[in-house]
Short mmCIF file of C-alpha atoms in Angstrom, two decimals:
data_model
loop_
_atom_site.label_atom_id
_atom_site.label_comp_id
_atom_site.label_asym_id
_atom_site.label_seq_id
_atom_site.Cartn_x
_atom_site.Cartn_y
_atom_site.Cartn_z
CA MET A 61 -8.17 84.61 91.17
CA LEU A 62 -8.73 87.43 88.71
CA THR A 63 -9.72 90.78 90.17
CA LYS A 64 -10.01 94.26 88.74
CA ARG A 65 -6.57 95.11 90.08
CA ASP A 66 -5.10 92.18 88.20
CA LEU A 67 -6.46 93.78 85.05
CA LEU A 68 -4.82 97.15 85.64
CA LEU A 69 -2.20 96.75 82.97
CA SER A 70 1.00 98.71 83.03
CA ALA A 71 2.98 99.51 79.96
CA ALA A 72 5.98 97.85 81.55
CA ALA A 73 4.05 94.62 82.10
CA ILE A 74 2.71 94.50 78.59
CA VAL A 75 6.16 94.66 77.08
CA ALA A 76 8.07 92.74 79.72
CA GLY A 77 9.91 89.86 78.20
CA ALA A 78 8.51 90.55 74.75
CA ALA A 79 10.79 90.06 71.79
CA ILE A 80 11.27 93.20 69.72
CA ALA A 81 9.77 92.34 66.36
CA LYS A 82 10.27 94.24 63.14
CA PRO A 83 7.04 95.28 61.45
CA SER A 84 6.32 93.68 58.11
CA LEU A 85 5.60 95.76 55.03
CA LEU A 86 1.91 94.87 55.36
CA MET A 87 1.93 95.98 58.99
CA ALA A 88 3.64 99.21 58.10
CA GLN A 89 1.03 99.92 55.44
CA SER A 90 -2.08 98.98 57.42
CA TYR A 91 -1.23 99.53 61.07
CA PRO A 92 -2.58 102.69 62.69
CA SER A 93 -0.31 105.40 64.00
CA ILE A 94 1.01 104.98 67.53
CA VAL A 95 -1.39 107.59 68.92
CA GLU A 96 -4.36 106.05 67.12
CA ALA A 97 -3.32 102.58 68.29
CA LYS A 98 -3.26 103.83 71.87
CA ASP A 99 -6.81 105.16 71.49
CA ILE A 100 -7.95 101.85 70.00
CA ALA A 101 -6.31 99.96 72.86
CA GLU A 102 -8.12 102.13 75.39
CA GLU A 103 -11.50 101.63 73.75
CA GLY A 104 -10.76 97.96 73.10
CA PHE A 105 -9.82 97.34 76.71
CA ILE A 106 -13.10 98.82 77.92
CA TYR A 107 -15.00 96.79 75.34
CA GLY A 108 -13.10 93.59 76.10
CA LEU A 109 -12.84 93.73 79.89
CA PRO A 110 -16.09 91.83 80.60
CA ILE A 111 -15.30 89.30 77.87
CA VAL A 112 -11.85 88.54 79.28
CA MET A 113 -13.16 88.44 82.86
CA ASN A 114 -15.81 85.97 81.77
CA TYR A 115 -13.23 83.82 79.96
CA ALA A 116 -11.04 83.72 83.07
CA ILE A 117 -13.93 82.46 85.19
CA MET A 118 -15.01 79.93 82.54
CA TYR A 119 -11.45 78.65 82.39
CA GLU A 120 -11.30 78.15 86.16
CA TYR A 121 -14.79 76.65 86.42
CA ALA A 122 -15.08 74.46 83.32
CA VAL A 123 -11.64 73.93 81.75
CA ASP A 124 -8.80 73.75 84.26
CA ARG A 125 -9.45 70.81 86.58
CA ASN A 126 -6.53 71.90 88.76
CA SER A 127 -7.64 75.52 89.22
CA GLY A 128 -8.97 74.98 92.72
CA GLN A 129 -12.28 76.50 91.51
CA PHE A 130 -13.22 73.81 88.96
CA LYS A 131 -16.93 72.95 88.92
CA ALA A 132 -17.70 70.56 86.05
CA PRO A 133 -16.97 70.03 82.35
CA PHE A 134 -19.08 71.81 79.76
CA ASN A 135 -22.77 70.84 79.63
CA GLN A 136 -22.66 69.16 83.04
CA LEU A 137 -24.46 70.66 86.05
CA LYS A 138 -22.57 71.30 89.26
CA ASN A 139 -24.63 71.86 92.40
CA GLU A 140 -22.97 73.66 95.30
CA PRO A 141 -24.58 72.28 98.47
CA ASN A 142 -23.49 75.31 100.47
CA VAL A 143 -23.28 79.07 100.26
CA TYR A 144 -20.10 80.82 99.18
CA THR A 145 -17.40 81.63 101.75
CA TYR A 146 -14.03 83.36 101.83
CA LYS A 147 -12.57 80.27 100.15
CA ASP A 148 -14.41 81.03 96.92
CA THR A 149 -12.25 83.44 94.97
CA ALA A 150 -12.97 83.09 91.24
CA ILE A 151 -15.84 85.59 91.20
CA VAL A 152 -15.59 89.04 92.78
CA THR A 153 -18.43 90.13 95.06
CA PRO A 154 -19.94 86.62 95.25
CA ASN A 155 -23.46 86.06 96.55
CA SER A 156 -23.59 84.14 99.83
CA ASP A 157 -27.40 84.12 100.13
CA THR A 158 -28.31 81.30 97.80
CA PRO A 159 -26.47 78.06 97.12
CA TYR A 160 -25.40 78.11 93.49
CA SER A 161 -25.64 75.60 90.72
CA PHE A 162 -23.71 76.09 87.50
CA VAL A 163 -23.63 74.71 84.01
CA TRP A 164 -21.24 76.13 81.45
CA MET A 165 -22.81 75.38 78.10
CA ASP A 166 -20.99 74.60 74.86
CA LEU A 167 -23.67 75.37 72.26
CA ARG A 168 -21.56 74.80 69.14
CA ALA A 169 -22.86 71.34 68.21
CA GLU A 170 -26.45 71.54 69.47
CA PRO A 171 -28.72 73.29 71.96
CA VAL A 172 -29.03 72.47 75.63
CA VAL A 173 -32.31 71.80 77.46
CA LEU A 174 -32.56 72.95 81.07
CA SER A 175 -35.27 71.26 83.15
CA VAL A 176 -36.45 72.65 86.48
CA PRO A 177 -38.72 70.95 89.05
CA ALA A 178 -41.87 72.29 90.63
CA MET A 179 -40.88 74.65 93.42
CA ASP A 180 -42.46 75.68 96.70
CA PRO A 181 -43.77 79.19 95.81
CA LYS A 182 -42.28 80.48 99.07
CA ARG A 183 -38.78 79.48 98.01
CA TYR A 184 -37.18 81.92 95.60
CA TYR A 185 -35.05 80.53 92.82
CA SER A 186 -33.69 81.80 89.54
CA VAL A 187 -31.69 80.53 86.60
CA MET A 188 -29.82 83.44 85.04
CA LEU A 189 -28.57 82.94 81.50
CA CYS A 190 -25.43 84.97 80.85
CA ASP A 191 -23.32 84.68 77.70
CA GLY A 192 -19.69 85.40 76.87
CA ASN A 193 -20.50 89.08 76.30
CA THR A 194 -21.87 89.13 79.87
CA TYR A 195 -25.38 89.80 78.57
CA ASN A 196 -28.20 88.47 80.75
CA TYR A 197 -30.27 87.12 77.89
CA GLY A 198 -32.94 85.24 79.83
CA TYR A 199 -34.35 84.05 83.13
CA ILE A 200 -36.10 80.97 84.44
CA GLY A 201 -37.44 81.12 87.99
CA THR A 202 -39.91 82.41 90.54
CA ARG A 203 -40.23 85.90 89.09
CA ALA A 204 -39.75 85.14 85.40
CA THR A 205 -41.54 81.84 84.80
CA GLY A 206 -43.24 80.93 88.07
CA SER A 207 -42.88 77.91 90.36
CA GLU A 208 -44.08 75.22 87.99
CA ALA A 209 -41.84 72.51 86.51
CA GLY A 210 -40.66 73.14 82.97
CA ASP A 211 -38.20 72.45 80.16
CA TYR A 212 -36.37 75.37 78.52
CA MET A 213 -34.01 75.33 75.55
CA VAL A 214 -30.84 77.38 75.18
CA VAL A 215 -29.46 77.80 71.66
CA GLY A 216 -26.31 79.29 70.21
CA PRO A 217 -26.12 82.41 68.03
CA ASP A 218 -26.35 80.50 64.74
CA TRP A 219 -28.93 77.84 65.67
CA ARG A 220 -31.79 77.33 63.24
CA GLY A 221 -34.40 74.74 64.10
CA ASP A 222 -37.84 74.00 65.43
CA THR A 223 -38.90 74.26 69.05
CA PRO A 224 -39.56 70.72 70.32
CA ALA A 225 -42.89 69.82 71.85
CA GLY A 226 -42.70 70.20 75.61
CA VAL A 227 -40.19 73.06 75.57
CA LYS A 228 -41.78 76.11 77.18
CA GLN A 229 -39.37 78.76 75.92
CA VAL A 230 -36.24 79.17 73.79
CA PHE A 231 -33.37 81.46 74.84
CA ARG A 232 -30.67 82.52 72.38
CA SER A 233 -27.12 83.20 73.52
CA SER A 234 -25.06 85.72 71.55
CA THR A 235 -21.97 83.53 72.04
CA GLN A 236 -21.23 79.84 71.57
CA PHE A 237 -20.25 79.38 75.20
CA SER A 238 -22.66 80.48 77.88
CA LEU A 239 -23.38 80.20 81.58
CA ALA A 240 -26.55 79.16 83.41
CA GLY A 241 -26.24 80.32 87.01
CA TYR A 242 -28.82 78.93 89.44
CA ARG A 243 -29.66 80.59 92.73
CA THR A 244 -31.77 78.60 95.22
CA GLN A 245 -32.93 80.32 98.40
CA LEU A 246 -31.70 78.94 101.70
CA PHE A 247 -34.01 79.80 104.59
CA GLY A 248 -31.39 79.00 107.24
CA PRO A 249 -28.65 76.51 108.18
CA ASP A 250 -31.21 73.81 108.98
CA ASP A 251 -32.72 74.19 105.50
CA LEU A 252 -29.69 72.93 103.58
CA ASP A 253 -31.01 69.39 103.05
CA ASN A 254 -34.15 70.82 101.48
CA VAL A 255 -32.04 72.92 99.11
CA LYS A 256 -30.09 69.82 98.12
CA LYS A 257 -33.39 68.10 97.22
CA VAL A 258 -34.34 71.06 95.04
CA GLN A 259 -30.95 71.05 93.34
CA ALA A 260 -31.31 67.34 92.61
CA GLY A 261 -34.33 68.22 90.51
CA TYR A 262 -32.35 70.48 88.16
CA LYS A 263 -31.53 68.54 84.98
CA VAL A 264 -29.44 69.34 81.91
CA HIS A 265 -29.76 67.49 78.58
CA MET A 266 -28.32 68.01 75.15
CA LEU A 267 -31.20 68.45 72.71
CA SER A 268 -30.53 65.10 71.01
CA ALA A 269 -30.69 63.30 74.37
CA TYR A 270 -33.86 65.18 75.30
CA LEU A 271 -35.45 64.06 72.02
CA LYS A 272 -33.88 60.57 72.30
CA GLN A 273 -32.18 61.04 68.93
CA THR A 274 -28.71 60.35 67.60
CA PRO A 275 -26.44 63.24 68.55
CA PRO A 276 -24.85 65.38 65.83
CA PRO A 277 -21.08 65.28 65.25
CA ALA A 278 -19.14 66.69 68.16
CA ALA A 279 -17.76 70.20 67.87
CA PRO A 280 -13.99 70.49 67.32
CA THR A 281 -11.73 70.17 70.34
CA ILE A 282 -10.42 73.51 71.56
CA ASP A 283 -7.02 74.26 73.07
CA PHE A 284 -8.11 76.83 75.64
CA PRO A 285 -5.24 79.18 76.53
CA LYS A 286 -4.31 79.15 80.20
CA ILE A 287 -5.22 82.35 81.99
CA ASP A 288 -4.33 83.67 85.41
CA LYS A 289 -3.74 87.04 87.06
CA GLU A 290 -0.15 87.23 85.84
CA LEU A 291 -0.79 86.12 82.27
CA VAL A 292 -3.67 88.54 81.81
CA LYS A 293 -1.36 91.46 82.52
CA THR A 294 0.74 90.74 79.46
CA ASN A 295 -1.72 88.85 77.25
CA PHE A 296 -5.03 90.71 77.63
CA PHE A 297 -5.59 91.21 73.91
CA ASP A 298 -4.54 87.64 73.15
CA TYR A 299 -7.39 86.42 75.38
CA LEU A 300 -9.82 88.86 73.82
CA ASP A 301 -8.70 87.72 70.38
CA PHE A 302 -9.33 84.09 71.38
CA ALA A 303 -12.76 84.74 72.92
CA LEU A 304 -14.11 86.77 70.00
CA GLN A 305 -14.00 83.79 67.65
CA PHE A 306 -16.94 82.33 69.60
CA ALA A 307 -18.90 85.60 69.58
CA PRO A 308 -20.31 86.62 66.18
CA ALA A 309 -20.34 90.40 65.88
CA GLN A 310 -23.66 92.06 66.49
CA ASP A 311 -24.64 95.17 64.54
CA ASN A 312 -23.54 97.54 67.29
CA GLU A 313 -20.13 95.86 67.47
CA GLN A 314 -19.07 96.36 63.88
CA GLU A 315 -17.19 99.58 64.55
CA ILE A 316 -15.21 98.42 67.59
CA ARG A 317 -14.46 95.06 65.99
CA ALA A 318 -13.06 96.82 62.91
CA LYS A 319 -10.84 98.98 65.11
CA LEU A 320 -9.59 95.98 67.07
CA ALA A 321 -8.76 94.14 63.85
CA ARG A 322 -6.42 97.01 62.96
CA ILE A 323 -4.28 96.28 66.05
CA GLY A 324 -4.33 92.53 65.49
CA VAL A 325 -7.36 91.44 67.51
CA GLY A 326 -10.35 89.44 66.26
CA PRO A 327 -11.56 88.28 62.85
CA GLY A 328 -10.22 90.26 59.91
CA LYS A 329 -6.95 91.16 61.60
CA THR A 330 -3.96 91.76 59.34
CA VAL A 331 -1.25 91.40 62.01
CA ASN A 332 -0.72 89.30 65.12
CA PHE A 333 -0.66 91.24 68.34
CA LYS A 334 2.32 89.25 69.62
CA ASP A 335 4.38 90.33 66.58
CA LEU A 336 4.02 94.05 67.18
CA PRO A 337 7.18 96.07 67.71
CA LEU A 338 8.08 97.28 71.17
CA GLU A 339 7.01 100.90 70.70
CA HIS A 340 3.52 99.81 69.65
CA LYS A 341 3.17 97.51 72.64
CA LEU A 342 4.25 100.35 74.86
CA GLU A 343 1.50 102.61 73.53
CA LEU A 344 -1.07 99.82 73.70
CA GLY A 345 -0.12 99.24 77.33
CA LEU A 346 -0.69 102.91 78.06
CA GLY A 347 -4.03 102.77 76.27
CA MET A 348 -5.16 99.81 78.34
CA LYS A 349 -4.04 101.50 81.53
CA GLU A 350 -6.09 104.56 80.62
CA GLY A 351 -9.05 102.30 79.84
CA GLN A 352 -8.81 100.73 83.30
CA ARG A 353 -8.63 104.19 84.88
CA LYS A 354 -11.84 105.19 83.11
CA VAL A 355 -13.60 102.00 84.24
CA ASP A 356 -12.48 102.56 87.84
CA GLU A 357 -13.73 106.14 87.69
CA ALA A 358 -17.07 105.08 86.19
CA VAL A 359 -17.57 102.39 88.85
CA ALA A 360 -16.96 104.97 91.56
CA ASN A 361 -19.56 107.28 90.03
CA THR A 362 -22.13 104.83 88.74
CA GLY A 363 -25.81 105.26 89.45
CA LYS A 364 -27.19 107.66 92.01
CA THR A 365 -25.71 108.16 95.47
CA ILE A 366 -28.38 107.80 98.15
CA ASN A 367 -27.31 108.06 101.80
CA GLY A 368 -23.81 107.00 100.73
CA TRP A 369 -25.07 103.96 98.79
CA GLN A 370 -24.71 103.81 95.03
CA VAL A 371 -27.95 102.60 93.50
CA SER A 372 -28.01 101.72 89.84
CA GLY A 373 -29.49 99.30 87.35
CA LEU A 374 -26.24 98.06 85.82
CA PRO A 375 -26.67 94.55 84.38
CA GLY A 376 -28.96 93.61 81.53
CA ASP A 377 -29.21 92.17 78.04
CA SER A 378 -27.68 93.38 74.77
CA ALA A 379 -30.46 95.93 74.21
CA HIS A 380 -29.95 97.27 77.74
CA TYR A 381 -26.30 98.15 77.04
CA ASN A 382 -26.91 99.08 73.38
CA GLY A 383 -23.22 99.38 72.60
CA ASP A 384 -22.37 101.35 75.74
CA TRP A 385 -19.13 99.48 76.46
CA ILE A 386 -18.18 101.47 79.55
CA LYS A 387 -21.55 100.66 81.09
CA ARG A 388 -20.99 96.97 80.40
CA ALA A 389 -17.45 97.11 81.82
CA VAL A 390 -18.69 98.84 84.96
CA ALA A 391 -21.33 96.15 85.49
CA ALA A 392 -18.71 93.41 85.19
CA GLN A 393 -16.15 95.06 87.43
CA ALA A 394 -18.69 96.05 90.09
CA GLY A 395 -19.93 92.45 90.25
CA ILE A 396 -19.79 90.19 87.21
CA TYR A 397 -22.91 88.04 86.67
CA GLY A 398 -25.10 90.47 88.55
CA ASN A 399 -28.84 90.25 88.02
CA ASP A 400 -31.09 92.57 86.07
CA PRO A 401 -32.62 95.19 88.44
CA ALA A 402 -36.05 93.57 88.18
CA GLU A 403 -34.58 90.28 89.43
CA ALA A 404 -32.31 91.76 92.08
CA THR A 405 -31.09 95.28 92.78
CA TYR A 406 -27.75 95.88 94.45
CA PRO A 407 -27.08 99.08 96.40
CA PHE A 408 -23.39 99.16 97.35
CA THR A 409 -21.12 101.44 99.34
CA ARG A 410 -17.56 102.02 100.49
CA VAL A 411 -18.33 105.12 102.55
CA ASP A 412 -20.19 106.15 105.67
CA SER A 413 -22.84 108.86 106.08
CA ASP A 414 -20.15 111.56 105.90
CA GLY A 415 -18.59 110.17 102.73
CA LYS A 416 -15.54 108.81 104.55
CA THR A 417 -14.07 105.46 103.51
CA LEU A 418 -15.37 102.55 105.57
CA ASP A 419 -12.45 101.02 107.48
CA GLY A 420 -12.93 98.26 110.04
CA SER A 421 -9.43 98.77 111.41
CA LYS A 422 -10.32 102.28 112.58
CA HIS A 423 -14.04 102.46 113.30
CA ASN A 424 -17.22 100.61 114.20
CA TYR A 425 -20.39 101.30 112.22
CA THR A 426 -24.14 100.73 112.35
CA ILE A 427 -27.00 100.46 109.88
CA THR A 428 -30.49 100.96 111.29
CA PHE A 429 -33.66 99.97 109.49
CA PRO A 430 -36.63 101.89 110.97
CA ALA A 431 -39.65 99.82 111.97
CA GLY A 432 -41.63 98.83 108.91
CA GLN A 433 -39.01 100.20 106.52
CA HIS A 434 -37.04 97.09 105.63
CA PRO A 435 -36.07 96.75 101.96
CA PRO A 436 -39.33 96.22 99.99
CA VAL A 437 -39.07 92.88 98.19
CA ASN A 438 -41.29 90.08 96.98
CA SER A 439 -38.67 87.55 98.05
CA PHE A 440 -35.87 88.48 100.50
CA TRP A 441 -33.03 90.93 101.10
CA SER A 442 -29.52 90.86 102.54
CA VAL A 443 -26.49 92.97 103.45
CA THR A 444 -23.16 91.28 102.63
CA MET A 445 -19.67 92.16 103.85
CA TYR A 446 -16.62 92.15 101.55
CA ASP A 447 -12.98 93.09 101.81
CA GLY A 448 -12.69 96.59 100.41
CA LYS A 449 -9.66 95.79 98.26
CA SER A 450 -10.40 92.36 96.77
CA GLN A 451 -14.23 92.48 96.90
CA LEU A 452 -14.15 88.94 98.30
CA LEU A 453 -15.86 87.51 101.38
CA ILE A 454 -13.78 87.69 104.55
CA GLU A 455 -12.81 85.01 107.04
CA ASN A 456 -14.34 85.81 110.44
CA PRO A 457 -14.77 84.10 113.84
CA ILE A 458 -18.50 83.34 113.45
CA ASN A 459 -18.49 82.38 109.75
CA ARG A 460 -21.10 85.04 109.03
CA TYR A 461 -20.81 86.81 105.72
CA LEU A 462 -24.16 88.56 105.61
CA ILE A 463 -27.31 89.43 107.47
CA ASN A 464 -30.56 88.78 105.62
CA SER A 465 -34.29 89.01 106.15
CA PRO A 466 -34.78 85.33 107.13
CA MET A 467 -32.56 86.10 110.15
CA LEU A 468 -34.85 88.89 111.41
CA PRO A 469 -36.87 86.75 113.86
CA SER A 470 -33.68 85.91 115.77
CA MET A 471 -32.32 89.45 115.77
CA LYS A 472 -32.62 91.97 118.59
CA LYS A 473 -34.99 94.89 117.97
CA ASN A 474 -34.70 98.36 119.43
CA GLU A 475 -37.45 99.74 121.66
CA ASP A 476 -39.06 101.56 118.74
CA GLY A 477 -39.13 98.39 116.62
CA SER A 478 -36.18 99.35 114.46
CA VAL A 479 -33.33 96.92 113.78
CA THR A 480 -29.67 97.95 114.02
CA LEU A 481 -26.85 96.04 112.33
CA TYR A 482 -23.42 96.29 113.95
CA ILE A 483 -20.65 96.57 111.35
CA GLN A 484 -17.32 96.00 113.11
CA LYS A 485 -14.37 93.61 113.32
CA ASP A 486 -14.88 92.69 116.99
CA SER A 487 -17.99 91.37 118.67
CA PRO A 488 -20.36 94.12 119.88
CA GLY A 489 -21.13 91.95 122.90
CA ALA A 490 -23.16 88.82 123.49
CA ASP A 491 -26.43 90.76 123.70
CA LYS A 492 -25.90 92.27 120.23
CA GLU A 493 -24.09 89.44 118.48
CA ALA A 494 -27.21 88.30 116.61
CA ASN A 495 -27.09 91.67 114.82
CA TRP A 496 -23.34 91.60 114.17
CA LEU A 497 -21.94 91.61 110.65
CA PRO A 498 -18.18 90.99 111.07
CA ALA A 499 -15.94 93.45 109.22
CA PRO A 500 -12.35 93.09 108.00
CA ASN A 501 -9.47 94.73 109.81
CA ASP A 502 -9.17 96.93 106.76
CA THR A 503 -11.36 98.76 104.25
CA ILE A 504 -14.94 97.62 103.76
CA TYR A 505 -17.20 97.06 100.75
CA LEU A 506 -20.90 96.53 101.56
CA VAL A 507 -23.53 95.25 99.14
CA MET A 508 -27.28 95.02 99.67
CA ARG A 509 -29.22 92.51 97.63
CA LEU A 510 -32.93 93.02 97.08
CA TYR A 511 -34.29 89.88 95.45
CA TRP A 512 -37.35 90.46 93.26
CA PRO A 513 -37.85 94.05 94.44
CA LYS A 514 -41.41 95.27 94.64
CA THR A 515 -42.55 97.63 91.91
CA GLU A 516 -45.31 99.37 93.85
CA ALA A 517 -44.36 102.14 96.29
CA PRO A 518 -42.35 102.02 98.41
CA SER A 519 -39.88 100.53 95.94
CA ILE A 520 -36.23 100.87 95.05
CA LEU A 521 -37.27 100.73 91.38
CA PRO A 522 -36.58 102.39 89.05
CA ALA A 523 -33.07 101.87 90.41
CA GLY A 524 -31.86 105.15 91.87
CA GLU A 525 -35.23 106.86 91.44
CA GLY A 526 -37.51 104.76 93.65
CA THR A 527 -39.33 105.88 96.78
CA TRP A 528 -37.46 103.52 99.16
CA GLN A 529 -33.93 104.54 100.15
CA PRO A 530 -31.27 102.47 101.90
CA PRO A 531 -30.29 103.83 105.33
CA ALA A 532 -26.83 105.34 105.73
CA VAL A 533 -23.88 103.57 107.36
CA MET A 534 -23.21 105.53 110.57
CA MET A 535 -19.84 105.71 112.32
CA GLN A 536 -20.09 105.01 116.04
#
């Protein structure tokens, strides 16, 4: 499992066990000063954090069959016939609303064609395309393309070719490895077999197979470096260096890439990071630590605070970030692979109405939605509980990780028609248990998910400026 705390790199860790190398004459002539190298490391860490986080997840899901999180090899679809639970630890702040399907795509040799079946218009689904830069570069699904069946082609950054007949749309990844993450709405526990039937209709073909042609030569075999929470502490820039070879620099990356090359990272480098002398590694470690501090601070202050909830429109495509690396790092750390705001908006909080840290070991809490003032969505909404430290789902006695709008008919309403959620570690009593969202015996992280939020008032959009506001978490 790789979490943000695993990425908080100390200078001691970065140099631990490292051999003290003597700089070469070329290094001495071209390497930046120690102070400048520290600044580059800080900026480079912020730039590279989402890229390294993405690589760690790709390694667990598509490379290491013994990771405990392995899904399927590249270009093969893996359907998860269940929602995520506390046992799923590769992704922080995982969604537990919609059973996932995944395909990690290797686009080096040829494009991939994703085929989706016709869908019941009442059942929300989406296929989010997210590349190694963590850019959401396209969507297939209820909101984006409708409920009709269709074939869609995903191509790599250097692909040049014609769009085949029958392909509705072409999506271009900025990196040679890319993720298609499918979300299929589950209406309730008794709906799982129907979701499985939908998932069976998702198909993945290499372009040559789709066209019934001879495939091109296979791409070269890659020796993917092992990554885990311990290795990333000492080898962060080695992983970034590795990942960048599959990510051609975009125009707005030229400056940061040139800086990284000066400390031995990425194409054009004149030294190897592992060969740097001890004093340089010490300064780079300090730079990375400062970079993590800035990301943590930015996450804590992102968006607009409304009734204790932070509401922002973090994720998006390359144009959305436009070279704002701290914004991209914040989006990844707050919840990597989050949707664009138009697809789903995510208010989140760690505090109650008075700004005090939510802690299930000390207090019980409530959230009350006034009658007729539920989150305004075209699809559905949810409130999900996470451990405040790890941002992972928590084990609990009723195996309930969220409360969502499909559960409303079974929930108890107050006399005025409002609905109160009980946020606490122990049962609020049999008469209120339908409204109970179990909390950890520790700090709490709460995330709302508004799938396909409405754009007409009342609306949460634009994120942080809309007319609908999430109700505060109240301490009992």
